[in-house]
C-alpha positions as a Python dict, from the first residue, in 0.01 Angstrom:
ca = {
    (1, 'M'): (0, 0, 0),
    (2, 'K'): (-117, -233, -273),
    (3, 'R'): (-252, -472, -14),
    (4, 'L'): (-432, -182, 161),
    (5, 'A'): (-581, -63, -168),
    (6, 'L'): (-691, -415, -248),
    (7, 'L'): (-852, -457, 95),
    (8, 'A'): (-1033, -128, 75),
    (9, 'A'): (-1172, -216, -274),
    (10, 'L'): (-1292, -553, -151),
    (11, 'T'): (-1451, -402, 159),
    (12, 'L'): (-1632, -132, -49),
    (13, 'G'): (-1754, -391, -283),
    (14, 'A'): (-1898, -598, -7),
    (15, 'A'): (-2075, -301, 136),
    (16, 'L'): (-2255, -220, -195),
    (17, 'P'): (-2580, -407, -258),
    (18, 'A'): (-2560, -674, -525),
    (19, 'S'): (-2755, -639, -838),
    (20, 'A'): (-3010, -909, -859),
    (21, 'D'): (-3223, -1018, -1167),
    (22, 'I'): (-3589, -950, -1150),
    (23, 'T'): (-3785, -1243, -1280),
    (24, 'L'): (-4175, -1210, -1311),
    (25, 'T'): (-4464, -1396, -1495),
    (26, 'D'): (-4664, -1155, -1694),
    (27, 'L'): (-5036, -1183, -1780),
    (28, 'K'): (-4956, -1390, -2085),
    (29, 'G'): (-4794, -1644, -1861),
    (30, 'R'): (-4455, -1548, -1992),
    (31, 'S'): (-4152, -1548, -1764),
    (32, 'V'): (-3958, -1230, -1811),
    (33, 'T'): (-3628, -1143, -1669),
    (34, 'L'): (-3466, -806, -1634),
    (35, 'P'): (-3122, -715, -1474),
    (36, 'D'): (-3274, -451, -1249),
    (37, 'H'): (-3582, -226, -1206),
    (38, 'P'): (-3607, -27, -1530),
    (39, 'D'): (-3514, 342, -1543),
    (40, 'R'): (-3659, 372, -1900),
    (41, 'V'): (-4014, 249, -1970),
    (42, 'L'): (-4219, 235, -2279),
    (43, 'L'): (-4586, 261, -2156),
    (44, 'G'): (-4840, 127, -2392),
    (45, 'F'): (-5162, 171, -2185),
    (46, 'Y'): (-5311, 172, -1833),
    (47, 'Y'): (-5150, 513, -1775),
    (48, 'E'): (-5346, 590, -1451),
    (49, 'D'): (-5288, 245, -1308),
    (50, 'F'): (-4910, 276, -1376),
    (51, 'I'): (-4909, 610, -1200),
    (52, 'A'): (-5108, 487, -895),
    (53, 'I'): (-4886, 180, -852),
    (54, 'T'): (-4546, 356, -905),
    (55, 'G'): (-4632, 662, -711),
    (56, 'P'): (-4426, 981, -703),
    (57, 'G'): (-4134, 969, -954),
    (58, 'G'): (-4289, 670, -1159),
    (59, 'I'): (-4395, 881, -1449),
    (60, 'D'): (-4038, 1015, -1472),
    (61, 'K'): (-3925, 677, -1591),
    (62, 'V'): (-4151, 674, -1885),
    (63, 'V'): (-3951, 758, -2197),
    (64, 'A'): (-4218, 668, -2462),
    (65, 'I'): (-4596, 618, -2494),
    (66, 'S'): (-4851, 501, -2727),
    (67, 'R'): (-5023, 851, -2722),
    (68, 'A'): (-5352, 810, -2894),
    (69, 'P'): (-5521, 589, -2641),
    (70, 'W'): (-5445, 857, -2382),
    (71, 'A'): (-5449, 1194, -2556),
    (72, 'E'): (-5713, 1110, -2812),
    (73, 'W'): (-5942, 860, -2626),
    (74, 'R'): (-5930, 1055, -2293),
    (75, 'P'): (-5839, 1403, -2398),
    (76, 'M'): (-5951, 1590, -2087),
    (77, 'Q'): (-5782, 1333, -1867),
    (78, 'W'): (-5476, 1387, -2071),
    (79, 'E'): (-5494, 1762, -2004),
    (80, 'A'): (-5538, 1708, -1635),
    (81, 'Y'): (-5228, 1499, -1616),
    (82, 'K'): (-5034, 1717, -1854),
    (83, 'A'): (-5101, 2019, -1606),
    (84, 'V'): (-4919, 1813, -1334),
    (85, 'Y'): (-4668, 1633, -1560),
    (86, 'P'): (-4588, 1876, -1854),
    (87, 'M'): (-4320, 1641, -1970),
    (88, 'I'): (-4565, 1384, -2114),
    (89, 'D'): (-4646, 1612, -2384),
    (90, 'S'): (-4304, 1579, -2535),
    (91, 'L'): (-4267, 1198, -2491),
    (92, 'P'): (-4194, 1010, -2803),
    (93, 'D'): (-4503, 854, -2946),
    (94, 'V'): (-4464, 495, -3075),
    (95, 'G'): (-4800, 480, -3240),
    (96, 'D'): (-5118, 285, -3174),
    (97, 'T'): (-5206, -79, -3251),
    (98, 'E'): (-5579, 3, -3274),
    (99, 'T'): (-5496, 211, -3591),
    (100, 'D'): (-5212, 3, -3709),
    (101, 'T'): (-4968, 286, -3666),
    (102, 'F'): (-4742, 127, -3391),
    (103, 'S'): (-4382, 165, -3497),
    (104, 'V'): (-4140, -93, -3371),
    (105, 'E'): (-3858, 129, -3497),
    (106, 'A'): (-3980, 427, -3297),
    (107, 'A'): (-4001, 191, -2990),
    (108, 'I'): (-3653, 69, -3037),
    (109, 'A'): (-3519, 431, -3094),
    (110, 'A'): (-3661, 537, -2753),
    (111, 'A'): (-3419, 294, -2599),
    (112, 'P'): (-3643, 162, -2327),
    (113, 'D'): (-3532, -89, -2064),
    (114, 'V'): (-3871, -261, -2097),
    (115, 'A'): (-4189, -217, -2299),
    (116, 'L'): (-4499, -244, -2066),
    (117, 'L'): (-4789, -335, -2288),
    (118, 'A'): (-5161, -426, -2253),
    (119, 'G'): (-5262, -772, -2360),
    (120, 'W'): (-5453, -645, -2659),
    (121, 'Q'): (-5138, -452, -2776),
    (122, 'F'): (-4930, -761, -2735),
    (123, 'D'): (-5182, -968, -2950),
    (124, 'A'): (-5192, -699, -3213),
    (125, 'L'): (-4811, -663, -3255),
    (126, 'G'): (-4752, -1018, -3351),
    (127, 'E'): (-4402, -1046, -3491),
    (128, 'G'): (-4323, -696, -3360),
    (129, 'I'): (-4287, -852, -3015),
    (130, 'A'): (-3994, -1062, -3131),
    (131, 'Q'): (-3829, -772, -3302),
    (132, 'L'): (-3858, -567, -2978),
    (133, 'E'): (-3695, -855, -2786),
    (134, 'A'): (-3425, -907, -3051),
    (135, 'A'): (-3331, -547, -2996),
    (136, 'G'): (-3284, -619, -2634),
    (137, 'I'): (-3611, -475, -2502),
    (138, 'P'): (-3790, -714, -2277),
    (139, 'V'): (-4172, -703, -2310),
    (140, 'V'): (-4408, -723, -2000),
    (141, 'V'): (-4782, -772, -2052),
    (142, 'V'): (-5049, -666, -1804),
    (143, 'D'): (-5424, -699, -1858),
    (144, 'Y'): (-5696, -507, -1674),
    (145, 'N'): (-5914, -564, -1984),
    (146, 'A'): (-5971, -925, -1875),
    (147, 'Q'): (-6198, -787, -1601),
    (148, 'T'): (-6129, -1072, -1366),
    (149, 'L'): (-6034, -1018, -995),
    (150, 'A'): (-5730, -1255, -1053),
    (151, 'A'): (-5606, -1059, -1365),
    (152, 'H'): (-5651, -722, -1192),
    (153, 'L'): (-5452, -842, -879),
    (154, 'A'): (-5188, -1005, -1097),
    (155, 'S'): (-5142, -708, -1321),
    (156, 'T'): (-5106, -471, -1020),
    (157, 'R'): (-4841, -698, -855),
    (158, 'V'): (-4653, -742, -1187),
    (159, 'I'): (-4625, -362, -1216),
    (160, 'G'): (-4517, -332, -857),
    (161, 'T'): (-4248, -600, -893),
    (162, 'L'): (-4125, -462, -1218),
    (163, 'M'): (-4098, -102, -1090),
    (164, 'G'): (-3980, -181, -733),
    (165, 'T'): (-4301, -49, -580),
    (166, 'E'): (-4430, -364, -425),
    (167, 'D'): (-4570, -203, -112),
    (168, 'R'): (-4803, 33, -318),
    (169, 'A'): (-4900, -255, -537),
    (170, 'E'): (-5002, -471, -242),
    (171, 'K'): (-5202, -197, -82),
    (172, 'L'): (-5388, -124, -400),
    (173, 'A'): (-5445, -499, -469),
    (174, 'A'): (-5579, -532, -112),
    (175, 'L'): (-5818, -234, -173),
    (176, 'Y'): (-5940, -366, -506),
    (177, 'E'): (-5992, -720, -365),
    (178, 'A'): (-6189, -582, -61),
    (179, 'R'): (-6414, -371, -274),
    (180, 'I'): (-6493, -644, -525),
    (181, 'T'): (-6539, -904, -257),
    (182, 'D'): (-6778, -661, -73),
    (183, 'T'): (-6961, -600, -393),
    (184, 'M'): (-7019, -973, -458),
    (185, 'R'): (-7132, -1024, -106),
    (186, 'R'): (-7389, -754, -127),
    (187, 'V'): (-7518, -887, -465),
    (188, 'A'): (-7545, -1235, -319),
    (189, 'A'): (-7722, -1101, -11),
    (190, 'A'): (-7976, -901, -216),
    (191, 'G'): (-8132, -1225, -363),
    (192, 'D'): (-8364, -1033, -598),
    (193, 'A'): (-8443, -1139, -957),
    (194, 'P'): (-8203, -1008, -1217),
    (195, 'K'): (-8306, -691, -1393),
    (196, 'K'): (-8249, -654, -1775),
    (197, 'V'): (-7972, -420, -1858),
    (198, 'Y'): (-7902, -250, -2195),
    (199, 'V'): (-7571, -67, -2241),
    (200, 'E'): (-7491, 131, -2545),
    (201, 'L'): (-7178, 315, -2638),
    (202, 'A'): (-7318, 655, -2664),
    (203, 'R'): (-7074, 816, -2899),
    (204, 'K'): (-7278, 852, -3217),
    (205, 'G'): (-7595, 1010, -3086),
    (206, 'P'): (-7937, 882, -3100),
    (207, 'A'): (-7960, 867, -3479),
    (208, 'E'): (-7714, 580, -3508),
    (209, 'V'): (-7701, 276, -3275),
    (210, 'G'): (-7371, 239, -3090),
    (211, 'N'): (-7207, -82, -2969),
    (212, 'S'): (-7341, -292, -2693),
    (213, 'Y'): (-7118, -571, -2527),
    (214, 'G'): (-7181, -947, -2524),
    (215, 'K'): (-6854, -1021, -2349),
    (216, 'G'): (-6603, -792, -2184),
    (217, 'M'): (-6610, -430, -2096),
    (218, 'W'): (-6966, -356, -1947),
    (219, 'A'): (-7085, -705, -1999),
    (220, 'G'): (-6845, -827, -1735),
    (221, 'T'): (-6960, -544, -1493),
    (222, 'I'): (-7326, -629, -1553),
    (223, 'E'): (-7266, -986, -1482),
    (224, 'L'): (-7060, -914, -1168),
    (225, 'V'): (-7341, -731, -1009),
    (226, 'G'): (-7616, -969, -1105),
    (227, 'G'): (-7775, -792, -1393),
    (228, 'A'): (-7920, -965, -1706),
    (229, 'N'): (-7733, -836, -1998),
    (230, 'I'): (-7968, -827, -2308),
    (231, 'A'): (-7665, -831, -2542),
    (232, 'R'): (-7542, -1160, -2415),
    (233, 'G'): (-7567, -1422, -2689),
    (234, 'Q'): (-7656, -1149, -2942),
    (235, 'V'): (-7309, -1005, -3009),
    (236, 'E'): (-6984, -1211, -2962),
    (237, 'N'): (-6787, -922, -2801),
    (238, 'W'): (-6919, -588, -2917),
    (239, 'G'): (-7151, -460, -3175),
    (240, 'P'): (-7485, -281, -3221),
    (241, 'L'): (-7811, -447, -3124),
    (242, 'A'): (-8120, -406, -3352),
    (243, 'P'): (-8351, -139, -3232),
    (244, 'E'): (-8642, -387, -3257),
    (245, 'Y'): (-8465, -619, -3039),
    (246, 'V'): (-8403, -363, -2761),
    (247, 'L'): (-8774, -258, -2773),
    (248, 'A'): (-8876, -625, -2749),
    (249, 'E'): (-8649, -702, -2457),
    (250, 'K'): (-8787, -407, -2252),
    (251, 'P'): (-8475, -328, -2052),
    (252, 'E'): (-8528, -209, -1695),
    (253, 'V'): (-8196, -28, -1681),
    (254, 'I'): (-8019, 162, -1960),
    (255, 'L'): (-7645, 245, -1937),
    (256, 'L'): (-7521, 514, -2191),
    (257, 'A'): (-7143, 479, -2190),
    (258, 'G'): (-6985, 809, -2257),
    (259, 'S'): (-6653, 964, -2267),
    (260, 'E'): (-6439, 1273, -2344),
    (261, 'W'): (-6514, 1252, -2724),
    (262, 'L'): (-6458, 1617, -2832),
    (263, 'S'): (-6497, 1541, -3198),
    (264, 'S'): (-6841, 1380, -3161),
    (265, 'P'): (-7100, 1654, -3114),
    (266, 'E'): (-7385, 1432, -3005),
    (267, 'A'): (-7196, 1195, -2777),
    (268, 'V'): (-7282, 1170, -2420),
    (269, 'R'): (-6970, 1345, -2298),
    (270, 'V'): (-6876, 1234, -1951),
    (271, 'G'): (-6540, 1219, -1779),
    (272, 'F'): (-6291, 1493, -1685),
    (273, 'A'): (-6423, 1849, -1718),
    (274, 'A'): (-6767, 1731, -1821),
    (275, 'D'): (-7068, 1968, -1766),
    (276, 'A'): (-7366, 1810, -1579),
    (277, 'A'): (-7623, 2006, -1777),
    (278, 'E'): (-7474, 1900, -2099),
    (279, 'V'): (-7466, 1528, -1984),
    (280, 'Q'): (-7840, 1551, -1899),
    (281, 'A'): (-7925, 1705, -2233),
    (282, 'R'): (-7726, 1439, -2437),
    (283, 'M'): (-7883, 1167, -2240),
    (284, 'A'): (-8236, 1310, -2300),
    (285, 'N'): (-8177, 1306, -2676),
    (286, 'Y'): (-8166, 926, -2671),
    (287, 'L'): (-8517, 905, -2536),
    (288, 'T'): (-8653, 1055, -2860),
    (289, 'R'): (-8591, 733, -3037),
    (290, 'P'): (-8902, 558, -3147),
    (291, 'G'): (-9044, 343, -2873),
    (292, 'W'): (-8808, 446, -2609),
    (293, 'A'): (-9027, 662, -2403),
    (294, 'D'): (-9235, 348, -2319),
    (295, 'L'): (-8938, 128, -2214),
    (296, 'P'): (-8943, 34, -1847),
    (297, 'A'): (-8600, 187, -1781),
    (298, 'V'): (-8734, 512, -1899),
    (299, 'T'): (-9071, 516, -1728),
    (300, 'S'): (-8902, 414, -1397),
    (301, 'G'): (-8624, 669, -1430),
    (302, 'E'): (-8340, 415, -1458),
    (303, 'V'): (-8138, 579, -1751),
    (304, 'H'): (-7766, 639, -1649),
    (305, 'A'): (-7457, 781, -1807),
    (306, 'I'): (-7144, 597, -1707),
    (307, 'Y'): (-6767, 672, -1790),
    (308, 'H'): (-6645, 431, -2061),
    (309, 'G'): (-6298, 445, -1951),
    (310, 'G'): (-6404, 312, -1611),
    (311, 'A'): (-6445, -49, -1716),
    (312, 'R'): (-6080, -162, -1725),
    (313, 'S'): (-5883, -4, -1449),
    (314, 'L'): (-5798, -38, -1078),
    (315, 'S'): (-6081, 205, -1008),
    (316, 'D'): (-6344, 13, -1205),
    (317, 'F'): (-6474, -132, -878),
    (318, 'V'): (-6652, 201, -832),
    (319, 'F'): (-6854, 162, -1145),
    (320, 'A'): (-6950, -187, -1049),
    (321, 'R'): (-7063, -57, -720),
    (322, 'Y'): (-7262, 217, -891),
    (323, 'L'): (-7452, -41, -1109),
    (324, 'G'): (-7485, -266, -805),
    (325, 'K'): (-7663, 26, -632),
    (326, 'V'): (-7890, 81, -926),
    (327, 'L'): (-7988, -289, -944),
    (328, 'H'): (-7995, -356, -554),
    (329, 'P'): (-8063, -23, -396),
    (330, 'E'): (-8128, -183, -55),
    (331, 'A'): (-7810, -393, -45),
    (332, 'F'): (-7600, -88, -148),
    (333, 'A'): (-7786, 166, 52),
    (334, 'D'): (-7475, 282, 243),
    (335, 'V'): (-7241, 285, -51),
    (336, 'D'): (-7144, 613, -214),
    (337, 'P'): (-6955, 538, -551),
    (338, 'Q'): (-6886, 897, -623),
    (339, 'A'): (-6720, 940, -274),
    (340, 'E'): (-6524, 613, -318),
    (341, 'L'): (-6392, 734, -653),
    (342, 'A'): (-6292, 1073, -511),
    (343, 'A'): (-6120, 909, -225),
    (344, 'Y'): (-5926, 678, -469),
    (345, 'Y'): (-5802, 978, -650),
    (346, 'A'): (-5707, 1171, -337),
    (347, 'E'): (-5506, 881, -200),
    (348, 'W'): (-5344, 727, -510),
    (349, 'L'): (-5330, 983, -794),
    (350, 'P'): (-5172, 1325, -823),
    (351, 'I'): (-5486, 1499, -963),
    (352, 'P'): (-5826, 1558, -813),
    (353, 'L'): (-6147, 1395, -947),
    (354, 'D'): (-6297, 1677, -1147),
    (355, 'G'): (-6585, 1585, -1379),
    (356, 'I'): (-6894, 1373, -1423),
    (357, 'F'): (-6830, 1002, -1421),
    (358, 'V'): (-7171, 858, -1333),
    (359, 'Q'): (-7508, 1049, -1362),
    (360, 'K'): (-7867, 948, -1358),
    (361, 'L'): (-8105, 1112, -1607),
    (362, 'Q'): (-8336, 1337, -1421),
}
């Protein structure tokens, strides 16, 4: 009987899949090993990308978040996801590195199997990373803010490998690579002279000049589609441009980067649940600035609102293609960015696309 019991135990053990370590290289070039796919995830940023890559059930493994970059930066997007995933509203909040409120203690208390952070969060935490790791919490870094094709693809595959959803990750990586490659091909084929582009973070209203971007964010998008960014060389990363400089540069295209800033009454409010008439009125307010009525972008009708959250995600190819269509209308004549964004949401995300994400001033 003892021999039979031992034989049965050995046979059962052989039938069970062996647990294998997961080793990956994150976007900081760090080799990270976990004993298995995590069941408990601390999610710092890139919420929609995580949901798209992990698919149904992925959000159920999130046990803590950095809440402010989602609920406060994108409040209407947050509400849309909360309607589908009510549990996110009760997730422990570990704080926000941007406001220096990130709590390593709160992160440890949530007992995650892994902390999945953005590159900028990793940089800001400094010694906090070592504290998390000393508590037995591996840290994995992804980086869509780098705005390179390589970083987007690598980040997508890292999340897929980490969460065991490699098939979805590969399909999303293939989709993104195909769209960006097609965008670059169209820009190269257009062969026209670069147009001057001015982008401003349209949060403060026309009375106060918002940030423009010399590197990263919209600067990367402008360069990808062959525009001439007037902020290049004027600000290192981001910062306001002098009004006199903008007038002197005579931009041919103006992008007003807006978002769901409910506490900013004069902001160009685009994103989820945005109202088209309100977007038009807020954009028109910027044209009352001294000298703006005579700018080439204004006289030719090339003033556009664009969703600020769209510059660092797996769906940011849509916003690149929108600007590509503005700068090279013939080369992008058959491209419908709004339809591409709606299709992306329909296939990869649990909520429909409902709002204003790009709009031309009429």
